[in-house]
Short mmCIF file of C-alpha atoms in Angstrom, two decimals:
data_model
loop_
_atom_site.label_atom_id
_atom_site.label_comp_id
_atom_site.label_asym_id
_atom_site.label_seq_id
_atom_site.Cartn_x
_atom_site.Cartn_y
_atom_site.Cartn_z
CA MET A 15 1.56 35.59 -20.76
CA PRO A 16 -0.87 34.83 -23.63
CA GLU A 17 -4.36 34.35 -22.20
CA LEU A 18 -6.99 33.03 -24.58
CA LEU A 19 -10.67 33.82 -24.44
CA LYS A 20 -13.20 31.25 -25.63
CA GLY A 21 -12.65 30.82 -29.38
CA GLY A 22 -9.28 32.57 -29.32
CA ASN A 23 -6.08 31.06 -30.75
CA THR A 24 -2.35 31.60 -30.80
CA THR A 25 0.59 30.21 -32.76
CA VAL A 26 2.95 27.76 -31.06
CA GLY A 27 6.08 26.07 -32.32
CA ALA A 28 6.75 22.43 -33.09
CA ALA A 29 8.62 21.84 -29.83
CA PRO A 30 7.09 19.50 -27.22
CA LEU A 31 4.19 21.07 -25.33
CA THR A 32 2.84 20.18 -21.87
CA VAL A 33 -0.71 21.17 -20.93
CA GLU A 34 -1.71 21.03 -17.27
CA LEU A 35 -5.16 21.18 -15.71
CA ARG A 36 -5.91 23.10 -12.52
CA SER A 37 -9.26 23.41 -10.77
CA ALA A 38 -10.91 23.81 -7.37
CA GLY A 39 -13.78 21.89 -5.77
CA ASP A 40 -14.56 18.36 -6.92
CA PRO A 41 -11.69 16.77 -8.86
CA VAL A 42 -11.86 16.30 -12.63
CA ASP A 43 -9.81 14.20 -15.05
CA LEU A 44 -7.75 15.35 -18.05
CA SER A 45 -7.61 13.40 -21.30
CA ALA A 46 -6.81 13.93 -24.98
CA LEU A 47 -8.18 12.79 -28.34
CA LEU A 48 -6.11 12.45 -31.51
CA VAL A 49 -8.44 13.55 -34.31
CA GLY A 50 -8.15 13.41 -38.08
CA ALA A 51 -9.20 16.00 -40.65
CA ASP A 52 -12.69 14.42 -40.74
CA GLY A 53 -13.23 15.29 -37.07
CA ARG A 54 -13.06 11.69 -35.84
CA VAL A 55 -10.44 9.48 -34.24
CA ARG A 56 -8.67 6.88 -36.34
CA SER A 57 -9.32 4.14 -33.76
CA ASP A 58 -10.08 3.63 -30.06
CA ALA A 59 -6.32 3.87 -29.42
CA ASP A 60 -6.55 7.63 -30.04
CA LEU A 61 -8.01 8.33 -26.57
CA VAL A 62 -5.21 9.20 -24.13
CA PHE A 63 -6.32 9.03 -20.46
CA TYR A 64 -5.74 7.27 -17.14
CA ASN A 65 -6.43 3.81 -18.60
CA GLN A 66 -4.41 4.40 -21.80
CA PRO A 67 -1.61 6.80 -20.88
CA THR A 68 0.44 6.87 -24.10
CA VAL A 69 -0.06 6.63 -27.89
CA GLU A 70 2.09 6.90 -30.99
CA SER A 71 5.27 5.79 -29.17
CA GLY A 72 4.90 8.55 -26.59
CA ALA A 73 3.98 11.40 -28.96
CA VAL A 74 1.02 12.07 -26.64
CA ARG A 75 1.23 11.06 -22.97
CA HIS A 76 -1.04 11.31 -19.95
CA LEU A 77 0.86 12.27 -16.79
CA ALA A 78 -0.91 11.71 -13.48
CA ALA A 79 -0.90 14.39 -10.81
CA ASP A 80 1.91 14.07 -8.29
CA ALA A 81 3.48 16.08 -5.49
CA GLY A 82 5.19 18.39 -7.98
CA ALA A 83 2.53 19.09 -10.59
CA PRO A 84 -1.17 18.66 -11.44
CA GLU A 85 -2.51 16.26 -14.07
CA ARG A 86 -0.92 16.88 -17.49
CA ILE A 87 -0.97 15.92 -21.16
CA ALA A 88 2.41 16.04 -22.93
CA VAL A 89 2.39 16.37 -26.73
CA ASP A 90 5.30 16.25 -29.16
CA PRO A 91 3.76 17.77 -32.32
CA GLY A 92 6.76 16.86 -34.45
CA ALA A 93 6.30 13.16 -33.64
CA LEU A 94 2.61 13.03 -34.66
CA PRO A 95 1.79 11.23 -37.92
CA ALA A 96 0.41 13.26 -40.81
CA ASP A 97 -3.11 11.84 -40.45
CA VAL A 98 -3.49 13.43 -37.00
CA ASP A 99 -4.91 16.89 -37.66
CA ARG A 100 -5.37 17.99 -34.05
CA VAL A 101 -5.14 16.95 -30.41
CA VAL A 102 -8.25 17.85 -28.40
CA LEU A 103 -7.90 18.31 -24.63
CA VAL A 104 -10.85 17.29 -22.45
CA ALA A 105 -11.76 17.67 -18.77
CA SER A 106 -14.37 15.32 -17.33
CA CYS A 107 -16.06 14.34 -14.08
CA ASP A 108 -15.67 10.88 -12.60
CA PRO A 109 -17.43 8.48 -15.03
CA ASP A 110 -18.26 6.15 -12.10
CA ASP A 111 -20.46 8.79 -10.42
CA LEU A 112 -23.22 10.11 -12.69
CA SER A 113 -24.31 12.64 -10.07
CA ARG A 114 -21.12 14.66 -10.47
CA THR A 115 -21.20 17.73 -12.76
CA PHE A 116 -19.14 20.86 -13.27
CA ARG A 117 -21.49 22.75 -10.95
CA THR A 118 -19.22 21.55 -8.12
CA VAL A 119 -16.00 22.41 -9.97
CA ALA A 120 -14.57 25.93 -9.93
CA ASP A 121 -11.65 27.86 -11.42
CA VAL A 122 -10.99 25.40 -14.26
CA GLU A 123 -7.80 26.50 -15.98
CA VAL A 124 -5.48 24.93 -18.56
CA ARG A 125 -1.89 26.06 -19.09
CA GLY A 126 0.22 25.10 -22.06
CA VAL A 127 4.01 25.42 -21.67
CA GLN A 128 6.30 24.67 -24.59
CA ASP A 129 9.88 23.47 -24.28
CA GLY A 130 12.19 26.47 -24.43
CA ALA A 131 9.59 28.89 -23.11
CA GLY A 132 10.02 30.48 -19.71
CA PRO A 133 7.84 29.35 -16.77
CA ALA A 134 6.16 32.77 -16.84
CA ASP A 135 5.09 32.39 -20.49
CA PRO A 136 2.38 29.72 -20.67
CA VAL A 137 -0.69 29.88 -22.89
CA VAL A 138 -3.64 30.07 -20.48
CA PHE A 139 -7.36 29.44 -20.94
CA ARG A 140 -9.77 29.94 -18.03
CA GLN A 141 -12.94 27.95 -18.64
CA PRO A 142 -16.15 29.96 -18.05
CA PRO A 143 -18.41 28.36 -15.39
CA LEU A 144 -20.50 25.38 -16.50
CA VAL A 145 -23.87 25.36 -14.70
CA ASP A 146 -26.21 23.35 -16.94
CA GLY A 147 -25.30 19.83 -15.80
CA GLU A 148 -22.22 19.41 -18.01
CA ARG A 149 -20.05 16.43 -17.08
CA ALA A 150 -17.26 17.00 -19.63
CA VAL A 151 -15.84 19.94 -21.54
CA LEU A 152 -13.69 20.41 -24.64
CA LEU A 153 -11.07 22.76 -23.24
CA MET A 154 -8.49 23.40 -25.92
CA GLU A 155 -7.10 21.93 -29.12
CA LEU A 156 -3.63 21.85 -30.66
CA TYR A 157 -4.17 21.89 -34.44
CA ARG A 158 -2.16 22.09 -37.65
CA ARG A 159 -2.04 25.35 -39.57
CA GLY A 160 0.09 25.02 -42.70
CA ASP A 161 3.50 23.76 -41.62
CA GLY A 162 3.01 24.96 -38.05
CA TRP A 163 0.73 24.47 -35.04
CA LYS A 164 -1.75 26.64 -33.16
CA LEU A 165 -3.63 26.41 -29.87
CA ARG A 166 -7.33 27.27 -29.73
CA ALA A 167 -9.56 27.67 -26.67
CA ILE A 168 -12.89 25.84 -27.13
CA GLY A 169 -14.85 25.72 -23.85
CA GLN A 170 -17.72 23.51 -25.11
CA GLY A 171 -19.52 21.47 -22.44
CA TYR A 172 -21.04 17.98 -22.76
CA ALA A 173 -23.86 16.74 -20.54
CA GLU A 174 -23.10 13.10 -21.41
CA GLY A 175 -19.63 13.18 -19.87
CA LEU A 176 -16.48 11.63 -21.24
CA ALA A 177 -18.35 8.60 -22.57
CA GLY A 178 -20.72 10.72 -24.68
CA LEU A 179 -17.98 13.04 -25.86
CA ALA A 180 -15.68 10.18 -26.83
CA THR A 181 -18.52 8.43 -28.67
CA ASP A 182 -19.16 11.58 -30.72
CA PHE A 183 -15.54 11.48 -31.85
CA GLY A 184 -15.82 7.81 -32.84
CA ILE A 185 -14.58 5.99 -29.71
CA ASP A 186 -16.39 2.73 -28.82
CA VAL A 187 -16.88 3.09 -25.06
CA SER A 188 -17.86 0.05 -23.01
CA GLU A 189 -20.33 0.11 -20.11
CA PRO A 190 -19.73 -1.95 -16.93
CA GLU A 191 -21.09 -5.44 -17.45
CA SER A 192 -23.98 -6.64 -15.32
CA PRO A 193 -24.14 -10.24 -14.09
CA ALA A 194 -26.75 -10.96 -16.75
CA ASP A 195 -24.35 -9.70 -19.41
CA THR A 196 -21.61 -12.03 -18.25
CA ALA A 197 -23.73 -15.17 -17.71
CA PRO A 198 -22.94 -17.92 -20.25
CA GLU A 199 -25.59 -18.63 -22.85
CA PRO A 200 -26.68 -22.19 -23.67
CA THR A 201 -25.39 -22.00 -27.25
CA PRO A 202 -22.92 -19.12 -27.44
CA ALA A 203 -22.04 -17.93 -30.90
CA PRO A 204 -18.32 -17.26 -31.42
CA ALA A 205 -17.49 -13.58 -31.82
CA PRO A 206 -15.73 -12.55 -35.00
CA ALA A 207 -11.97 -12.57 -34.54
CA SER A 208 -11.76 -8.98 -35.72
CA THR A 209 -14.21 -7.56 -33.15
CA PRO A 210 -12.35 -4.80 -31.24
CA THR A 211 -12.47 -4.56 -27.48
CA PRO A 212 -14.41 -1.45 -26.39
CA THR A 213 -12.58 1.21 -24.40
CA SER A 214 -13.35 1.05 -20.69
CA LEU A 215 -13.66 4.29 -18.72
CA VAL A 216 -13.84 2.47 -15.38
CA LYS A 217 -10.94 3.73 -13.28
CA PRO A 218 -8.39 1.01 -12.54
CA PRO A 219 -7.55 -0.07 -8.99
CA LEU A 220 -4.42 1.36 -7.39
CA GLY A 221 -2.62 -1.94 -7.01
CA LYS A 222 -0.13 -2.03 -4.12
CA VAL A 223 0.84 1.43 -2.82
CA SER A 224 2.94 2.47 0.19
CA LEU A 225 2.46 6.04 1.39
CA ASP A 226 5.33 8.41 2.01
CA LYS A 227 5.42 10.45 5.21
CA GLY A 228 2.50 12.88 5.11
CA GLY A 229 1.26 11.44 1.81
CA GLN A 230 -2.23 10.54 0.70
CA VAL A 231 -3.97 8.58 -2.03
CA ALA A 232 -7.59 8.01 -3.04
CA ILE A 233 -9.34 4.70 -3.69
CA SER A 234 -12.09 5.11 -6.29
CA LEU A 235 -15.30 3.54 -5.00
CA ASP A 236 -19.07 3.72 -5.36
CA LYS A 237 -20.53 5.10 -2.13
CA GLN A 238 -23.74 3.13 -2.75
CA ASP A 239 -21.96 -0.22 -3.14
CA ARG A 240 -23.53 -2.53 -0.54
CA GLU A 241 -21.10 -5.34 -1.40
CA LEU A 242 -17.96 -3.33 -0.68
CA VAL A 243 -15.86 -4.32 2.35
CA VAL A 244 -12.88 -2.12 3.19
CA THR A 245 -10.43 -4.05 5.37
CA VAL A 246 -8.03 -2.15 7.62
CA THR A 247 -5.32 -4.17 9.37
CA LEU A 248 -2.84 -3.16 12.05
CA GLU A 249 0.19 -5.40 11.53
CA TRP A 250 3.17 -5.75 13.84
CA ASP A 251 5.83 -8.41 14.42
CA GLY A 252 7.18 -7.33 17.81
CA GLY A 253 10.44 -6.10 16.37
CA SER A 254 12.77 -8.33 18.39
CA ASP A 255 12.78 -11.56 20.40
CA GLN A 256 13.08 -9.58 23.63
CA ARG A 257 10.02 -7.46 22.84
CA ARG A 258 8.05 -10.48 21.71
CA ARG A 259 8.80 -12.20 25.04
CA ARG A 260 7.32 -9.17 26.82
CA GLY A 261 4.20 -9.57 24.69
CA ALA A 262 4.47 -6.62 22.28
CA ASP A 263 0.72 -6.20 22.67
CA LEU A 264 -0.62 -3.44 20.38
CA ASP A 265 -4.30 -2.61 20.05
CA LEU A 266 -6.11 -1.21 17.03
CA TYR A 267 -8.63 1.58 17.62
CA ALA A 268 -10.95 2.88 14.90
CA LEU A 269 -12.28 6.30 15.88
CA PHE A 270 -15.07 7.32 13.53
CA VAL A 271 -17.42 10.13 12.55
CA PRO A 272 -20.57 8.78 10.86
CA ALA A 273 -21.69 10.57 7.69
CA PRO A 274 -24.64 12.33 9.41
CA LYS A 275 -22.29 13.86 12.02
CA VAL A 276 -19.72 15.21 9.57
CA GLN A 277 -19.19 18.96 9.76
CA ARG A 278 -17.93 20.61 6.58
CA GLY A 279 -16.44 23.97 5.79
CA GLY A 280 -13.92 24.14 8.63
CA SER A 281 -10.76 26.20 8.36
CA GLU A 282 -8.56 23.08 8.56
CA ALA A 283 -8.47 20.16 6.13
CA PRO A 284 -9.35 16.63 7.31
CA GLY A 285 -6.31 14.97 8.86
CA THR A 286 -4.92 18.21 10.31
CA ILE A 287 -3.56 17.95 13.87
CA VAL A 288 -5.11 20.68 16.03
CA LYS A 289 -4.41 21.84 19.57
CA THR A 290 -8.09 22.08 20.46
CA GLY A 291 -11.15 21.20 18.45
CA LEU A 292 -13.77 22.59 20.80
CA ALA A 293 -13.50 26.01 19.17
CA LYS A 294 -14.69 24.44 15.92
CA LYS A 295 -18.13 23.67 17.36
CA PRO A 296 -20.68 26.07 18.83
CA PRO A 297 -20.67 25.70 22.65
CA GLU A 298 -24.24 24.42 22.71
CA LYS A 299 -23.19 21.46 20.53
CA VAL A 300 -20.27 20.31 22.66
CA GLY A 301 -21.53 17.24 24.49
CA LYS A 302 -19.97 15.48 27.43
CA ASP A 303 -19.44 12.33 25.36
CA ASP A 304 -17.52 14.03 22.53
CA LYS A 305 -14.18 13.14 24.10
CA GLY A 306 -15.12 10.64 26.77
CA PRO A 307 -15.41 6.85 26.89
CA LYS A 308 -18.67 6.96 24.91
CA ALA A 309 -17.08 8.76 21.95
CA ASP A 310 -17.50 6.92 18.63
CA VAL A 311 -14.82 4.23 18.67
CA VAL A 312 -14.42 0.55 17.82
CA TYR A 313 -11.79 -1.36 19.84
CA TYR A 314 -11.36 -4.50 21.97
CA LYS A 315 -14.05 -3.42 24.47
CA ASN A 316 -16.51 -2.38 21.74
CA LEU A 317 -16.16 -4.56 18.66
CA GLY A 318 -18.83 -2.75 16.64
CA SER A 319 -21.11 -4.30 14.02
CA LEU A 320 -21.41 -4.79 10.26
CA LYS A 321 -25.17 -5.41 10.42
CA GLN A 322 -26.06 -2.06 11.93
CA ALA A 323 -24.43 1.27 12.73
CA PRO A 324 -21.53 1.95 12.84
CA TYR A 325 -21.01 -0.64 10.07
CA ILE A 326 -17.47 -1.02 11.39
CA GLN A 327 -16.29 -4.14 13.22
CA LEU A 328 -13.06 -5.29 14.88
CA ASP A 329 -12.29 -8.99 14.53
CA GLY A 330 -11.00 -9.33 18.11
CA ASP A 331 -8.09 -8.63 20.43
CA SER A 332 -4.72 -10.10 19.49
CA LYS A 333 -2.54 -10.30 22.59
CA ALA A 334 0.59 -11.39 20.72
CA PRO A 335 2.49 -9.98 17.71
CA GLY A 336 0.44 -10.44 14.59
CA ARG A 337 -2.53 -8.38 13.43
CA GLU A 338 -5.86 -6.89 14.34
CA THR A 339 -8.39 -6.16 11.61
CA VAL A 340 -11.29 -3.77 11.25
CA ARG A 341 -13.85 -4.22 8.47
CA ILE A 342 -15.84 -1.26 7.15
CA VAL A 343 -19.01 -1.54 5.04
CA ARG A 344 -21.73 0.86 3.89
CA PRO A 345 -19.44 3.65 2.61
CA ASP A 346 -22.52 5.89 2.28
CA GLN A 347 -22.82 5.83 6.10
CA GLN A 348 -19.16 6.63 6.76
CA GLY A 349 -17.57 10.05 7.23
CA PHE A 350 -14.09 9.78 8.72
CA VAL A 351 -12.31 6.78 10.25
CA LEU A 352 -9.07 7.35 12.18
CA LEU A 353 -6.87 4.31 12.73
CA CYS A 354 -4.85 4.45 15.95
CA ALA A 355 -2.60 2.03 17.80
CA TYR A 356 -2.23 1.79 21.58
CA SER A 357 0.85 0.28 23.22
CA ALA A 358 0.25 -1.05 26.72
CA LEU A 359 2.56 0.15 29.47
CA SER A 360 3.83 -3.42 29.89
CA ASN A 361 5.40 -3.22 26.42
CA GLY A 362 8.16 -0.97 27.77
CA PHE A 363 9.49 2.12 26.10
CA GLY A 364 10.16 0.96 22.53
CA SER A 365 8.73 2.89 19.61
CA PHE A 366 5.79 1.71 17.53
CA LYS A 367 8.16 1.57 14.56
CA SER A 368 10.47 -0.80 16.49
CA PHE A 369 7.50 -3.14 16.88
CA GLY A 370 7.19 -3.26 13.07
CA ALA A 371 3.78 -1.58 13.23
CA GLN A 372 1.96 -0.45 10.09
CA VAL A 373 -1.61 -0.13 8.81
CA VAL A 374 -2.80 -1.74 5.56
CA VAL A 375 -6.04 -0.65 3.85
CA ASP A 376 -7.54 -2.95 1.21
CA ASP A 377 -10.80 -2.50 -0.72
CA GLY A 378 -10.94 -6.08 -2.00
CA ARG A 379 -11.07 -4.71 -5.57
CA GLY A 380 -7.35 -4.44 -6.30
CA SER A 381 -6.34 -1.39 -4.23
CA ASN A 382 -3.98 -2.12 -1.33
CA VAL A 383 -2.45 0.82 0.59
CA THR A 384 0.24 0.43 3.25
CA VAL A 385 0.66 3.24 5.77
CA PRO A 386 4.05 2.76 7.46
CA LEU A 387 5.65 4.53 10.42
CA PHE A 388 8.87 6.50 10.07
CA GLU A 389 9.68 7.88 13.55
CA ASN A 390 11.50 6.18 16.41
CA THR A 391 9.56 7.75 19.28
CA LYS A 392 9.83 6.31 22.80
CA THR A 393 7.63 6.70 25.89
CA ARG A 394 4.58 7.29 23.68
CA TYR A 395 1.54 5.08 24.18
CA TRP A 396 -0.63 6.31 21.31
CA VAL A 397 -0.08 6.89 17.62
CA ALA A 398 -2.70 8.09 15.12
CA ILE A 399 -1.51 6.31 11.98
CA ALA A 400 -3.99 6.87 9.14
CA LEU A 401 -7.22 8.71 8.36
CA VAL A 402 -9.69 7.26 5.86
CA ASP A 403 -11.85 10.09 4.51
CA PHE A 404 -15.07 8.73 3.00
CA THR A 405 -16.29 12.28 2.28
CA SER A 406 -13.70 12.63 -0.49
CA PRO A 407 -15.34 13.08 -3.91
CA ASP A 408 -12.72 10.71 -5.34
CA GLY A 409 -14.03 7.82 -3.20
CA ALA A 410 -12.03 7.21 -0.03
CA ALA A 411 -8.90 9.28 0.59
CA ILE A 412 -6.26 7.68 2.80
CA HIS A 413 -3.97 10.11 4.67
CA HIS A 414 -0.67 9.25 6.34
CA ILE A 415 -0.93 10.89 9.79
CA GLU A 416 1.70 9.43 12.22
CA ALA A 417 0.96 11.74 15.15
CA TYR A 418 2.09 10.64 18.61
CA SER A 419 0.72 11.34 22.07
CA GLY A 420 2.70 13.36 24.59
CA ARG A 421 5.41 11.70 26.64
CA MET A 422 4.07 9.25 29.22
CA THR A 423 0.40 10.20 28.66
CA GLU A 424 -2.34 7.58 28.36
CA ARG A 425 -4.94 9.95 26.92
CA ARG A 426 -6.52 8.73 23.71
CA PRO A 427 -6.59 10.86 20.52
CA VAL A 428 -9.85 12.56 19.51
CA LEU A 429 -11.34 12.69 16.01
CA HIS A 430 -13.48 15.80 15.50
CA PRO A 431 -16.56 16.01 13.23
CA ASP A 432 -14.63 18.02 10.63
CA GLY A 433 -11.95 15.31 10.33
CA THR A 434 -9.31 17.16 12.35
CA ILE A 435 -7.39 15.25 15.00
CA GLU A 436 -6.51 16.25 18.56
CA MET A 437 -3.89 14.31 20.47
CA ASN A 438 -3.82 13.90 24.28
CA ALA A 439 -7.48 14.93 24.59
CA GLY A 440 -9.49 11.72 25.00
CA PRO A 441 -10.07 9.40 27.95
CA VAL A 442 -7.21 7.57 29.65
CA GLU A 443 -6.67 4.06 28.30
CA PHE A 444 -4.74 1.68 30.51
CA LYS A 445 -5.24 -1.91 29.44
CA GLY A 446 -5.99 -4.11 32.40
CA ARG A 447 -7.32 -1.29 34.57
CA ASP A 448 -10.99 -2.27 34.83
#
């Protein structure tokens, strides 16, 4: 396995090459620049990244991370035009969060695998730690050498991030427009027809996404955005005429951990189902209200508030098939929010799935995530459907949970300060027993 040190190089063939980025800690993005012999791009179209995933008819492609592989750049050297001298691979922190640097990123590694090579024979470069506030780094470049191609490890950091790095290579990068920038002027002068549109580094919204069982996705958001409203809706249609006649009354519960109460560094990831969470907290910190009726929860008996803590509010109690909606503001004050549904005993023994139940999370900015149910489970009165993790460095991570209470138990789920979830551990909920 060829492993390059900083400045080292190795010869590769002309076959297609895929370079993948791996790291630990805060997530980073992978992109590529097509550069000429003069060290500059030919145009803004030569930046390949999440907003511009392919150039030169697919000769260079950005491949998003998925369940099978991390983020990748695929290059077909033989399909590159002669005026492209090299392809430079770049890792960068989220351009929407200027506080993020490579200090919080560890074990940055790039692996280049060429078609025809075995999986055990990649070219590897392990980036030395970046501790001086760098927000982007030139990792590696694929460059022409005579009639062939070589890979070189670079490892040069940039404090200005992807925007500054791209500008140095000749990319015109746009900044987000302020209201003053977009306000019409009394006598606007027409822009020249040939004026190019600057490249935007603002991450696009997700669009409409439906999670697979156990899946997760992240909505990119600014934690300081006071205008942001995340809407979470429990939808159900009753499933059948017979169930609708019985009422099919589901209730949405939003269990939450405010940001100041979040506990980090646990052995289990947020969203993990645990048998007991008490062991995760020192005994002196286990209070009598951690699991009882006064635990942090918004539901039909405690609608919450958007004007003050918890900055989470339920719109009311729907007693017929339809929807119940929770609104969440002040993302800087949020830690974890667990969305649960309760099925009253009077609904009978049908599963939540048979009621057509699902949760939909919408940020009002173009990201809409549906969290469906997949199991036909009877005699269960509680289901934890989705966890929204506002501690995620990507913004807000939405996890598909679908964990059910034990048979015939009315005990509510519990959300622990580290984001783990314990079923059958909260107070008994029996609607109508007051």
